């Protein structure tokens, strides 16, 4: 009997020394986390450690929109075709060309321990959500792994990789050809016609504010519902509020108590193409590099794709040189695409950014130099405002034109390391008291205190203005006494400078040869003040006329978008202007029965379901919107990338998450989301901000714990019912 008891005791002791099961570990970590949802459903996540906070953050994101969390990783890891079919194979191949799963795992393994802990918490938070919500059926990813964030490290989900053409990849890897010229021209036109991407960042010094504190406008223009609003706090110094792209474990655009950061898409040249000279020797591929032949890194990848109800496979070769993966062909030469690809450092920088408490720390963080696809507009509690134009900028020999593919066989075309942050375009505390960037030239970012074009290599930035930049400079010049509310008002100013360039020429064309049937429409445009509003008929006419110009008018070589508009408004043939106006009126008559359509009757907001590509239906309820496309210079951009065969225009991108922040003894902020926090149509927070969005009615951000508790609607730990 004693032997049996002893055996049982030994068995018990051995079992107690075994590690807890995965679920028990999740449950134990969840006890360290509290999620408080406020009156708009914004999650305020509190954890003991940063890893706890990340666990809770991903759990909360999955509660709000698991569909988008999963979709982002299906896309990023190169498995989109398994869900969407064969057409997505080349998106998947693009992902694999830049990083295979094995390489992602290797990057995770070489990460510093603190970053590994966050990556582990990322995976654990999502997997615990799936464990506690068996009713949620993933499209593909039933388990998330800690190496997955390596694909999603540079801030915005796509970053630079989205600029690599999948159509060119398909043409090369499917048929060994250059993209046919007509298809290349069509691709270029589609890009020019698409609703503009981009963002507005504005920093204002305390000299120009009513309170004497610095302020920051955080105004990204993304596809709607692309980011959720979050607040994430730990006892290890994390206290960041802002926008997080679904599936990220760091606040991408936002603020903490002392610093704020806003990213705008950059015109810095951070990607180059190298034409390789390929040689075949004994059945193996080599490429010329100076006097040597180097072996082409050749491998194969088998990708799965959905075909009806079955899954099929297709195997592709993959080729790389030291410049990067071979992504397409230029003429008869294989061409490699080079871009920043240091996922560990990029992920470190993205997270470290959120914990800086002064300019010196923020500036030191920028020395990591992996924030490649963005500029950064900055403000802080010490009163500093700053602008970093780009962050990852390769050094190049300026005798070569890197706007075109360069000769990869010539070693002097190679990147020669990176420019330091001090060598990059940088603005700090300009005497005019403000900084703006609206994806426009940095050389007008701060009036006469802007950087000077001649001080930098040409590849540092395209010196191209846009109508949003012109609009911002006009509003900021000479203004002072800013409050959070007046900054919101400025960010929604209705003036549209593009139409001041386009419409007077149309009116003059009519005056030169009056046509009676056009008189009423011309008078509406003649008397218009080039501002957008829900009630404006002239706004509707101008939008459809301008869109028709973009679609069909000639575009002189050597000009860019803003110059085309000026050309169509001034130098373009008068009869063509009149013909386009007639076509515009005919389109409106056909679609709506009259051309006299107030803009708000045409330009609508509608959210019917939680799909990533929204459904639209003219017969179902929608909200009138007075905003306009950023193409016309609207700071509060509102535009459409698709219409689902509707007559009316339904917004799909533009103002999405917006924040105005004031730094002082205590940080204050107001925010807004398009629609709402949740992607679930059954949630009260699916569309609870939609009318506020249309009315420019921001909500106060609850940053301090006492304010969060005052507005708390529910508090729980991950895994608990609520």
XYZ file of C-alpha atoms in Angstrom:
722
model
C 0.000 0.000 0.000
C 2.858 2.344 0.903
C 4.393 1.737 -2.537
C 1.123 2.718 -4.231
C 0.853 5.955 -2.236
C 4.485 6.788 -2.951
C 3.956 6.106 -6.651
C 0.906 8.356 -6.696
C 2.827 11.096 -4.875
C 5.684 10.909 -7.360
C 3.185 10.985 -10.230
C 1.515 14.077 -8.758
C 4.832 15.869 -8.272
C 5.943 15.056 -11.805
C 2.637 16.340 -13.204
C 2.837 19.558 -11.201
C 6.260 20.260 -12.702
C 4.933 19.959 -16.260
C 4.292 23.252 -18.069
C 0.751 24.486 -18.105
C -1.282 23.734 -21.178
C -1.479 26.455 -23.799
C -5.038 27.324 -22.833
C -4.113 27.569 -19.154
C -1.260 29.932 -20.058
C -3.664 32.092 -22.058
C -6.122 32.121 -19.186
C -3.402 33.076 -16.730
C -2.213 35.940 -18.924
C -5.772 37.151 -19.478
C -6.093 37.701 -15.720
C -3.432 40.439 -16.017
C -5.508 42.358 -18.567
C -8.576 44.574 -18.355
C -10.439 45.839 -21.419
C -12.719 48.807 -20.807
C -15.110 49.761 -23.603
C -16.286 53.372 -23.593
C -19.528 54.845 -24.900
C -18.320 54.589 -28.519
C -16.987 51.070 -28.104
C -13.342 52.193 -28.154
C -11.283 49.579 -26.290
C -8.979 50.832 -23.548
C -6.636 47.925 -22.846
C -4.717 47.798 -19.555
C -2.021 45.185 -18.949
C 0.687 44.663 -16.367
C 3.365 44.231 -19.031
C 3.670 45.366 -22.629
C 3.108 41.748 -23.666
C -0.114 41.670 -21.647
C -1.253 44.866 -23.347
C -0.493 43.409 -26.783
C -2.386 40.216 -25.922
C -5.411 42.296 -24.905
C -5.087 44.607 -27.907
C -5.250 41.759 -30.418
C -8.090 40.102 -28.524
C -10.047 43.370 -28.630
C -9.318 43.866 -32.327
C -10.666 40.403 -33.071
C -13.826 41.231 -31.120
C -14.292 44.311 -33.270
C -13.412 42.904 -36.680
C -11.778 39.478 -36.870
C -12.632 39.437 -40.574
C -10.208 42.279 -41.277
C -7.533 40.980 -38.918
C -7.550 37.643 -40.700
C -7.757 39.185 -44.175
C -4.681 41.323 -43.587
C -2.599 38.270 -42.692
C -4.027 36.123 -45.482
C -2.862 38.846 -47.856
C 0.463 39.600 -46.185
C 1.599 35.980 -45.866
C 0.785 35.185 -49.488
C -2.302 32.966 -49.159
C -4.953 35.178 -50.725
C -5.605 32.852 -53.674
C -6.717 30.131 -51.280
C -9.675 32.362 -50.473
C -10.190 34.488 -53.591
C -9.109 32.181 -56.388
C -6.535 32.039 -59.154
C -6.559 35.777 -59.916
C -4.868 36.394 -56.551
C -1.934 34.051 -57.244
C 0.335 36.892 -58.272
C -0.354 38.843 -55.111
C 0.719 35.704 -53.241
C 3.782 35.244 -55.438
C 4.766 38.859 -54.768
C 4.623 38.211 -51.016
C 6.762 35.081 -51.348
C 9.304 36.787 -53.594
C 10.107 39.184 -50.788
C 9.848 36.760 -47.865
C 9.027 33.082 -47.574
C 7.505 31.551 -44.478
C 10.902 30.057 -43.610
C 12.498 33.502 -43.816
C 9.746 34.999 -41.657
C 10.401 32.340 -39.018
C 14.140 33.024 -39.172
C 13.511 36.745 -38.687
C 11.348 36.015 -35.668
C 14.058 33.788 -34.184
C 16.726 36.477 -34.538
C 14.521 39.153 -32.932
C 15.476 40.557 -29.512
C 13.726 38.811 -26.639
C 11.433 41.752 -25.866
C 10.158 41.747 -29.438
C 9.678 37.977 -29.415
C 7.531 38.378 -26.303
C 5.319 40.884 -28.126
C 5.076 38.627 -31.179
C 4.128 35.723 -28.915
C 1.495 37.872 -27.229
C 0.150 38.905 -30.630
C -0.417 35.266 -31.604
C -1.705 34.260 -28.170
C -4.244 37.094 -28.070
C -5.763 36.085 -31.422
C -5.644 32.365 -30.719
C -7.290 32.851 -27.324
C -10.027 34.840 -29.025
C -10.630 31.982 -31.455
C -10.561 29.476 -28.589
C -13.173 31.426 -26.627
C -15.324 32.177 -29.683
C -15.879 28.825 -31.412
C -18.786 30.363 -33.314
C -16.272 32.456 -35.298
C -15.283 30.539 -38.420
C -12.079 31.823 -40.029
C -11.916 31.874 -43.806
C -8.465 30.271 -43.720
C -6.284 31.023 -40.693
C -7.383 28.873 -37.776
C -4.155 29.530 -35.899
C -1.881 32.566 -35.808
C 1.869 32.290 -35.321
C 4.369 34.703 -33.737
C 6.374 35.036 -36.967
C 3.425 36.499 -38.865
C 4.036 40.144 -37.810
C 7.317 39.999 -39.720
C 5.197 40.412 -42.852
C 3.449 43.410 -41.387
C 6.190 45.451 -39.821
C 6.544 48.757 -41.625
C 3.429 50.470 -40.383
C 0.729 50.523 -43.024
C -0.299 47.045 -44.124
C 1.028 47.166 -47.640
C 3.728 49.755 -47.337
C 6.133 49.693 -50.241
C 5.335 46.185 -51.469
C 1.946 47.279 -52.820
C 3.760 49.454 -55.341
C 5.174 46.320 -56.999
C 2.847 45.560 -59.918
C 1.251 42.102 -59.770
C 0.389 42.453 -63.444
C 4.066 42.800 -64.292
C 4.898 39.816 -62.065
C 2.252 37.754 -63.857
C 3.560 38.733 -67.280
C 7.118 37.728 -66.327
C 6.530 34.563 -64.308
C 3.711 33.256 -66.472
C 5.054 34.003 -69.944
C 8.587 35.360 -69.525
C 7.566 38.628 -71.118
C 7.585 42.325 -70.465
C 4.132 43.693 -69.710
C 2.686 44.579 -73.147
C 2.882 48.300 -73.883
C -0.867 48.799 -74.207
C -1.492 47.016 -70.912
C 1.232 49.086 -69.254
C -0.399 52.271 -70.526
C -3.790 51.062 -69.290
C -2.280 50.293 -65.872
C -0.785 53.779 -65.729
C -4.128 55.360 -66.624
C -5.953 53.290 -64.010
C -3.500 54.509 -61.374
C -3.991 58.123 -62.446
C -7.773 57.770 -62.485
C -8.036 56.071 -59.093
C -9.261 58.060 -56.110
C -6.090 59.553 -54.588
C -4.496 57.962 -51.570
C -2.532 59.924 -49.019
C -2.993 61.885 -45.837
C -2.736 65.274 -44.146
C -0.418 66.008 -41.266
C -0.322 69.463 -39.667
C 1.648 70.526 -36.585
C 1.122 73.920 -34.958
C 3.407 75.473 -32.357
C 2.160 77.000 -29.124
C 2.909 80.480 -30.491
C -0.171 80.132 -32.696
C -2.576 78.383 -30.307
C -4.938 79.909 -27.773
C -3.548 77.736 -24.960
C 0.127 78.148 -25.846
C 0.412 74.378 -26.384
C 1.503 72.589 -29.535
C -1.186 70.832 -31.585
C -1.235 68.037 -34.143
C -3.745 67.097 -36.840
C -3.728 63.353 -37.518
C -5.670 62.946 -40.756
C -4.914 59.768 -42.728
C -6.835 59.126 -45.934
C -7.359 55.382 -46.150
C -10.082 53.005 -47.218
C -12.925 53.216 -44.728
C -12.818 50.840 -41.737
C -9.137 50.171 -42.522
C -8.117 51.007 -38.959
C -9.742 50.782 -35.565
C -9.376 53.263 -32.717
C -7.591 51.901 -29.660
C -5.964 52.896 -26.384
C -3.316 50.542 -25.034
C -1.633 50.885 -21.608
C 0.873 48.879 -19.572
C 2.727 49.285 -16.292
C 5.955 49.276 -18.332
C 5.428 52.776 -19.716
C 3.127 52.161 -22.658
C 0.168 54.555 -22.929
C -0.606 55.060 -26.617
C -3.884 56.144 -28.226
C -4.729 56.231 -31.904
C -5.309 54.171 -35.021
C -4.133 50.605 -35.462
C -4.368 48.790 -38.774
C -6.235 45.561 -38.085
C -3.760 42.964 -36.849
C -0.965 45.329 -35.812
C 0.232 45.339 -32.220
C 1.366 48.958 -32.199
C -0.477 52.244 -32.603
C 0.414 53.341 -36.104
C -0.810 56.952 -36.072
C -1.528 58.528 -32.727
C -0.164 59.995 -29.521
C 0.872 59.326 -25.968
C 0.901 61.838 -23.136
C 4.006 63.630 -24.409
C 4.400 63.028 -28.157
C 2.260 62.609 -31.273
C 3.047 61.208 -34.696
C 1.247 61.354 -38.016
C 2.408 59.589 -41.189
C 1.834 60.734 -44.752
C 2.812 58.751 -47.837
C 6.187 59.946 -49.035
C 7.546 61.006 -52.406
C 11.053 60.092 -51.302
C 12.592 57.617 -53.740
C 12.908 54.482 -51.606
C 12.490 51.824 -54.314
C 14.621 51.203 -57.376
C 14.704 48.790 -60.301
C 17.898 47.110 -61.495
C 18.082 45.574 -64.966
C 20.118 42.386 -64.700
C 22.284 40.821 -67.403
C 21.487 37.109 -67.153
C 23.904 34.423 -68.352
C 23.196 30.675 -68.499
C 26.155 28.402 -67.826
C 25.932 24.596 -67.482
C 22.192 24.912 -66.992
C 22.582 27.387 -64.131
C 21.669 31.052 -64.093
C 24.164 33.815 -63.341
C 24.017 37.593 -63.500
C 26.763 40.001 -64.481
C 28.088 42.212 -61.713
C 31.160 44.176 -62.693
C 33.808 41.688 -63.799
C 32.194 38.721 -62.063
C 29.310 36.379 -62.657
C 27.164 35.824 -59.591
C 24.693 32.950 -59.258
C 21.030 33.891 -59.409
C 19.267 32.727 -56.270
C 16.754 30.321 -57.797
C 14.053 28.450 -55.941
C 10.510 27.209 -56.398
C 7.304 27.890 -54.542
C 4.035 25.994 -54.741
C 0.985 28.152 -54.186
C -2.529 26.961 -53.552
C -5.606 28.543 -55.061
C -9.334 28.071 -54.795
C -11.108 26.724 -57.858
C -14.799 26.322 -57.200
C -15.090 24.053 -54.184
C -11.636 22.526 -54.608
C -8.079 23.673 -53.899
C -5.505 23.397 -56.666
C -1.782 24.097 -56.770
C 0.571 25.891 -59.090
C 4.357 25.932 -58.851
C 6.413 28.980 -59.771
C 10.143 29.630 -59.972
C 11.455 32.531 -57.907
C 14.599 34.449 -58.788
C 16.621 36.920 -56.751
C 19.835 38.847 -57.058
C 21.516 40.889 -54.339
C 19.389 43.817 -55.541
C 16.159 42.016 -54.694
C 13.656 39.632 -56.282
C 13.150 39.562 -60.042
C 9.683 41.059 -60.396
C 9.348 41.851 -64.102
C 11.109 42.363 -67.390
C 12.182 45.622 -69.046
C 12.768 45.053 -72.724
C 14.599 41.726 -72.803
C 16.218 42.151 -69.364
C 15.131 40.614 -66.114
C 14.604 43.369 -63.569
C 14.990 43.220 -59.785
C 13.070 45.467 -57.407
C 14.972 46.866 -54.453
C 13.269 48.241 -51.375
C 13.645 48.334 -47.607
C 13.172 44.833 -46.248
C 14.352 44.604 -42.674
C 11.278 43.318 -40.868
C 12.832 42.965 -37.420
C 14.201 46.506 -37.305
C 11.024 47.900 -38.866
C 8.875 46.181 -36.251
C 11.170 47.441 -33.485
C 10.910 51.009 -34.760
C 7.142 50.841 -35.141
C 6.727 49.786 -31.510
C 9.480 51.908 -29.931
C 7.927 54.995 -31.549
C 4.846 54.687 -29.349
C 6.801 54.956 -26.065
C 8.863 58.107 -26.641
C 8.272 61.022 -24.264
C 10.258 63.854 -25.854
C 11.852 65.017 -29.080
C 15.294 63.633 -28.231
C 13.905 60.146 -27.767
C 11.755 60.394 -30.872
C 14.700 61.656 -32.897
C 16.866 58.771 -31.655
C 14.137 56.301 -32.629
C 14.176 57.714 -36.161
C 17.840 56.660 -36.407
C 16.622 53.067 -36.865
C 15.685 54.259 -40.384
C 13.135 51.669 -41.488
C 9.993 53.824 -41.752
C 10.399 53.744 -45.497
C 6.999 54.455 -47.036
C 6.140 57.468 -44.906
C 6.890 60.984 -43.857
C 6.274 61.860 -40.204
C 4.681 65.016 -38.805
C 5.397 65.401 -35.077
C 4.433 67.511 -32.056
C 5.129 67.196 -28.338
C 4.409 68.520 -24.854
C 7.641 70.523 -24.754
C 6.293 72.609 -27.632
C 8.372 71.102 -30.422
C 6.972 70.538 -33.884
C 8.887 68.650 -36.558
C 8.669 67.051 -39.966
C 10.754 64.120 -41.193
C 10.505 63.695 -44.969
C 11.163 60.003 -45.363
C 13.331 57.925 -43.057
C 14.877 55.145 -45.145
C 16.724 56.901 -47.984
C 19.467 54.986 -49.838
C 22.550 56.893 -50.991
C 22.986 56.813 -54.758
C 25.341 58.107 -57.404
C 23.482 61.105 -58.828
C 24.896 60.604 -62.337
C 22.207 57.917 -62.772
C 18.485 58.532 -63.206
C 16.837 56.284 -60.631
C 13.351 57.247 -61.762
C 14.071 54.706 -64.527
C 15.500 51.178 -64.223
C 19.296 51.305 -63.934
C 21.988 48.892 -65.108
C 22.384 46.288 -62.371
C 25.611 44.975 -63.885
C 27.334 48.257 -63.051
C 28.385 48.202 -59.358
C 28.310 52.001 -59.191
C 24.518 51.926 -59.509
C 24.254 50.034 -56.199
C 22.929 51.704 -53.076
C 25.803 53.035 -50.986
C 24.298 52.692 -47.536
C 21.624 54.991 -46.091
C 21.469 58.710 -45.526
C 21.441 59.711 -41.877
C 18.348 61.399 -40.474
C 20.264 64.684 -40.424
C 21.065 64.292 -44.118
C 17.403 63.698 -44.910
C 14.884 66.502 -45.301
C 14.012 67.654 -41.786
C 12.067 70.641 -40.423
C 12.245 71.498 -36.709
C 10.432 74.380 -35.010
C 10.218 76.728 -38.025
C 9.739 80.411 -37.206
C 6.388 80.578 -39.032
C 4.967 78.309 -36.305
C 3.435 75.537 -38.417
C 4.328 72.562 -40.605
C 2.098 70.852 -43.139
C 2.428 67.864 -45.395
C -0.430 66.659 -47.578
C 1.647 64.247 -49.700
C 2.932 67.396 -51.335
C 6.416 68.779 -51.845
C 8.393 69.282 -48.616
C 9.684 72.526 -50.079
C 6.455 74.327 -49.128
C 6.025 72.644 -45.740
C 6.814 75.769 -43.703
C 6.670 78.854 -45.968
C 10.062 80.527 -46.330
C 11.414 78.275 -43.577
C 10.863 75.183 -45.715
C 13.845 73.081 -46.836
C 15.469 74.259 -50.060
C 15.315 72.076 -53.149
C 18.951 72.767 -54.075
C 20.249 71.457 -50.751
C 19.296 67.844 -51.443
C 19.832 65.134 -54.056
C 16.956 64.972 -56.518
C 15.909 61.516 -55.323
C 15.133 62.886 -51.839
C 11.756 64.103 -53.065
C 9.724 64.899 -56.119
C 9.149 68.638 -56.116
C 5.455 68.339 -56.957
C 2.674 70.281 -55.323
C -0.916 69.127 -55.088
C -4.176 70.959 -54.479
C -4.419 69.765 -50.864
C -1.009 71.221 -50.144
C -1.967 74.549 -51.727
C -5.173 74.549 -49.703
C -3.371 73.843 -46.417
C -0.777 76.577 -46.953
C -3.505 79.120 -47.758
C -5.425 78.279 -44.586
C -2.398 78.237 -42.296
C -0.707 81.395 -43.504
C -1.414 84.250 -41.106
C -3.804 82.270 -38.878
C -3.431 82.004 -35.113
C -5.428 81.445 -31.924
C -6.038 77.777 -32.718
C -8.146 75.583 -30.472
C -8.987 71.932 -31.002
C -12.366 72.980 -32.399
C -10.931 75.551 -34.795
C -8.363 72.995 -35.964
C -11.237 70.607 -36.734
C -12.985 73.398 -38.626
C -9.851 74.141 -40.635
C -9.390 70.440 -41.435
C -12.887 70.478 -43.004
C -12.584 73.771 -44.876
C -14.838 73.408 -47.956
C -12.748 75.358 -50.492
C -11.617 73.320 -53.541
C -8.692 75.008 -55.311
C -8.706 72.589 -58.251
C -11.998 74.002 -59.459
C -10.704 77.557 -59.256
C -8.119 76.367 -61.799
C -10.558 74.352 -63.933
C -13.975 76.032 -64.035
C -13.263 79.676 -65.068
C -11.796 78.418 -68.355
C -14.995 76.510 -69.046
C -17.048 79.647 -68.378
C -14.802 81.658 -70.716
C -15.205 79.005 -73.407
C -18.972 79.372 -73.157
C -18.783 83.191 -73.216
C -16.732 83.022 -76.410
C -19.503 81.050 -78.123
C -22.721 80.979 -76.047
C -24.945 77.931 -76.349
C -28.450 78.574 -74.965
C -29.081 75.056 -73.663
C -25.954 75.333 -71.482
C -26.676 78.799 -70.085
C -28.301 77.714 -66.816
C -25.522 75.253 -65.969
C -22.847 77.806 -66.836
C -24.490 80.429 -64.627
C -24.511 77.956 -61.725
C -20.780 77.482 -62.215
C -20.097 81.187 -62.851
C -21.668 82.167 -59.536
C -20.057 79.370 -57.550
C -17.420 80.113 -54.885
C -15.586 76.769 -55.396
C -16.695 75.378 -52.059
C -18.359 72.053 -51.462
C -21.595 71.555 -49.556
C -24.512 69.145 -49.468
C -26.777 71.704 -51.183
C -24.471 72.765 -54.011
C -25.579 71.911 -57.560
C -22.428 73.526 -58.938
C -20.357 71.080 -56.885
C -22.075 68.171 -58.595
C -21.498 69.691 -62.046
C -17.855 70.429 -61.305
C -17.155 66.953 -59.915
C -18.631 65.134 -62.905
C -16.999 67.530 -65.376
C -13.596 67.232 -63.684
C -13.866 63.453 -63.482
C -14.661 63.319 -67.195
C -11.545 65.401 -67.891
C -9.429 62.926 -65.934
C -11.010 60.061 -67.834
C -10.901 61.354 -71.418
C -8.991 64.627 -71.827
C -5.485 64.627 -73.276
C -2.568 64.815 -70.870
C 0.467 66.627 -72.220
C 3.770 64.851 -71.606
C 5.933 66.170 -68.809
C 3.011 67.365 -66.690
C 1.642 65.895 -63.483
C -1.880 65.844 -62.081
C -2.214 69.421 -60.833
C -0.712 70.795 -64.049
C -3.179 68.790 -66.142
C -6.076 70.467 -64.336
C -4.584 73.901 -65.011
C -4.075 72.925 -68.681
C -7.696 71.736 -69.072
C -8.887 74.936 -67.450
C -6.773 77.304 -69.520
C -4.981 76.134 -72.667
C -7.249 73.267 -73.691
C -9.462 73.638 -76.752
C -12.644 75.615 -76.004
C -14.922 73.393 -78.054
C -13.707 70.322 -76.191
C -14.565 72.020 -72.909
C -18.093 72.702 -74.159
C -18.453 69.147 -75.460
C -17.378 67.756 -72.090
C -19.923 69.936 -70.297
C -22.648 68.637 -72.619
C -21.549 65.068 -71.895
C -21.596 65.833 -68.175
C -25.171 67.130 -68.339
C -26.242 64.131 -70.415
C -24.730 61.754 -67.832
C -26.570 63.439 -64.967
C -29.838 63.517 -66.920
C -29.505 59.822 -67.707
C -28.634 58.805 -64.158
C -30.955 61.083 -62.198
C -33.489 62.565 -64.615
C -32.056 66.068 -64.146
C -28.666 67.694 -63.976
C -29.818 69.905 -61.109
C -28.673 67.516 -58.411
C -27.517 68.886 -55.046
C -24.190 67.334 -54.138
C -25.539 65.661 -50.997
C -28.172 63.863 -53.065
C -25.427 62.343 -55.205
C -22.550 61.986 -52.737
C -23.539 59.526 -50.016
C -22.347 57.454 -47.090
C -23.704 53.916 -46.769
C -22.602 50.931 -44.687
C -24.785 47.883 -45.155
C -22.621 45.032 -43.884
C -19.187 44.129 -42.579
C -17.698 43.116 -45.929
C -14.241 44.409 -46.763
C -15.491 45.491 -50.174
C -18.694 47.240 -49.256
C -22.030 46.560 -50.908
C -23.950 49.638 -52.078
C -27.598 49.965 -53.053
C -29.363 53.136 -54.229
C -32.657 51.776 -52.868
C -31.363 51.450 -49.296
C -30.821 54.187 -46.682
C -27.738 56.374 -46.915
C -26.504 59.679 -45.532
C -25.753 62.838 -47.561
C -22.118 63.947 -47.397
C -20.887 67.428 -48.206
C -17.185 66.543 -48.459
C -15.359 66.042 -51.759
C -12.460 64.128 -53.244
C -8.924 65.015 -52.234
C -8.223 65.261 -55.968
C -9.940 68.644 -55.933
C -7.978 69.868 -52.902
C -10.396 68.823 -50.160
C -8.524 68.400 -46.894
C -11.445 66.342 -45.568
C -11.108 63.915 -48.446
C -14.077 61.748 -49.378
C -14.040 59.683 -52.525
C -14.896 56.370 -54.143
C -12.736 53.600 -55.584
C -15.690 51.494 -56.744
C -19.471 51.855 -57.150
C -21.027 48.368 -57.419
C -23.115 49.590 -60.387
C -24.943 52.296 -58.463
C -25.895 55.682 -59.853
C -25.022 57.600 -56.709
C -21.484 57.988 -55.381
C -20.767 56.111 -52.151
C -17.569 56.925 -50.307
C -15.006 54.168 -49.880
C -11.905 56.080 -48.806
C -10.650 59.388 -47.441
C -11.147 60.658 -43.903
C -11.369 57.487 -41.852
C -9.748 57.888 -38.434
C -9.095 61.568 -37.665
C -7.691 63.111 -34.475
C -6.762 66.576 -33.247
C -4.384 66.579 -30.291
C -3.208 69.291 -27.904
C -0.110 68.711 -25.779
C 0.442 70.459 -22.439
C 0.478 69.511 -18.781
C -2.159 66.996 -19.800
C -2.862 65.765 -23.305
C -6.282 66.509 -24.833
C -7.673 65.022 -28.016
C -10.804 64.721 -30.103
C -11.308 61.910 -32.600
C -13.650 60.545 -35.213
C -14.109 57.318 -37.167
C -15.992 56.761 -40.383
C -18.913 54.549 -39.397
C -17.928 53.091 -36.069
C -15.553 50.889 -34.115
C -17.126 47.531 -34.910
C -17.379 45.600 -38.158
C -20.402 43.685 -36.871
C -23.723 45.037 -38.222
C -25.417 43.816 -35.021
C -23.145 45.950 -32.837
C -24.383 49.344 -31.596
C -20.944 50.640 -32.656
C -21.189 49.509 -36.278
C -22.435 52.880 -37.529
C -22.882 55.057 -34.447
C -20.396 57.678 -35.666
C -21.721 57.935 -39.230
C -23.949 60.982 -38.750
C -21.335 62.597 -36.512
C -18.848 62.019 -39.331
C -21.131 63.803 -41.806
C -21.708 66.649 -39.327
C -18.006 67.009 -38.341
C -18.945 66.292 -34.719
C -15.855 64.824 -33.063
C -15.899 62.940 -29.756
C -13.555 63.582 -26.833
C -10.860 60.936 -26.499
C -10.804 59.392 -23.018
C -7.081 59.148 -22.326
C -6.659 59.303 -18.557
C -7.957 56.416 -16.448
C -10.398 58.608 -14.514
C -11.972 59.785 -17.784
C -12.073 56.252 -19.152
C -13.915 55.040 -16.041
C -16.458 57.865 -16.273
C -17.366 56.754 -19.786
C -16.981 53.025 -19.239
C -19.847 50.868 -20.463
C -18.253 47.496 -19.772
C -15.016 46.172 -18.245
C -13.764 42.609 -18.605
C -10.728 40.408 -19.081
C -10.189 38.471 -22.304
C -12.292 35.334 -22.256
C -14.970 36.703 -19.931
C -18.553 37.165 -21.043
C -19.632 40.784 -21.316
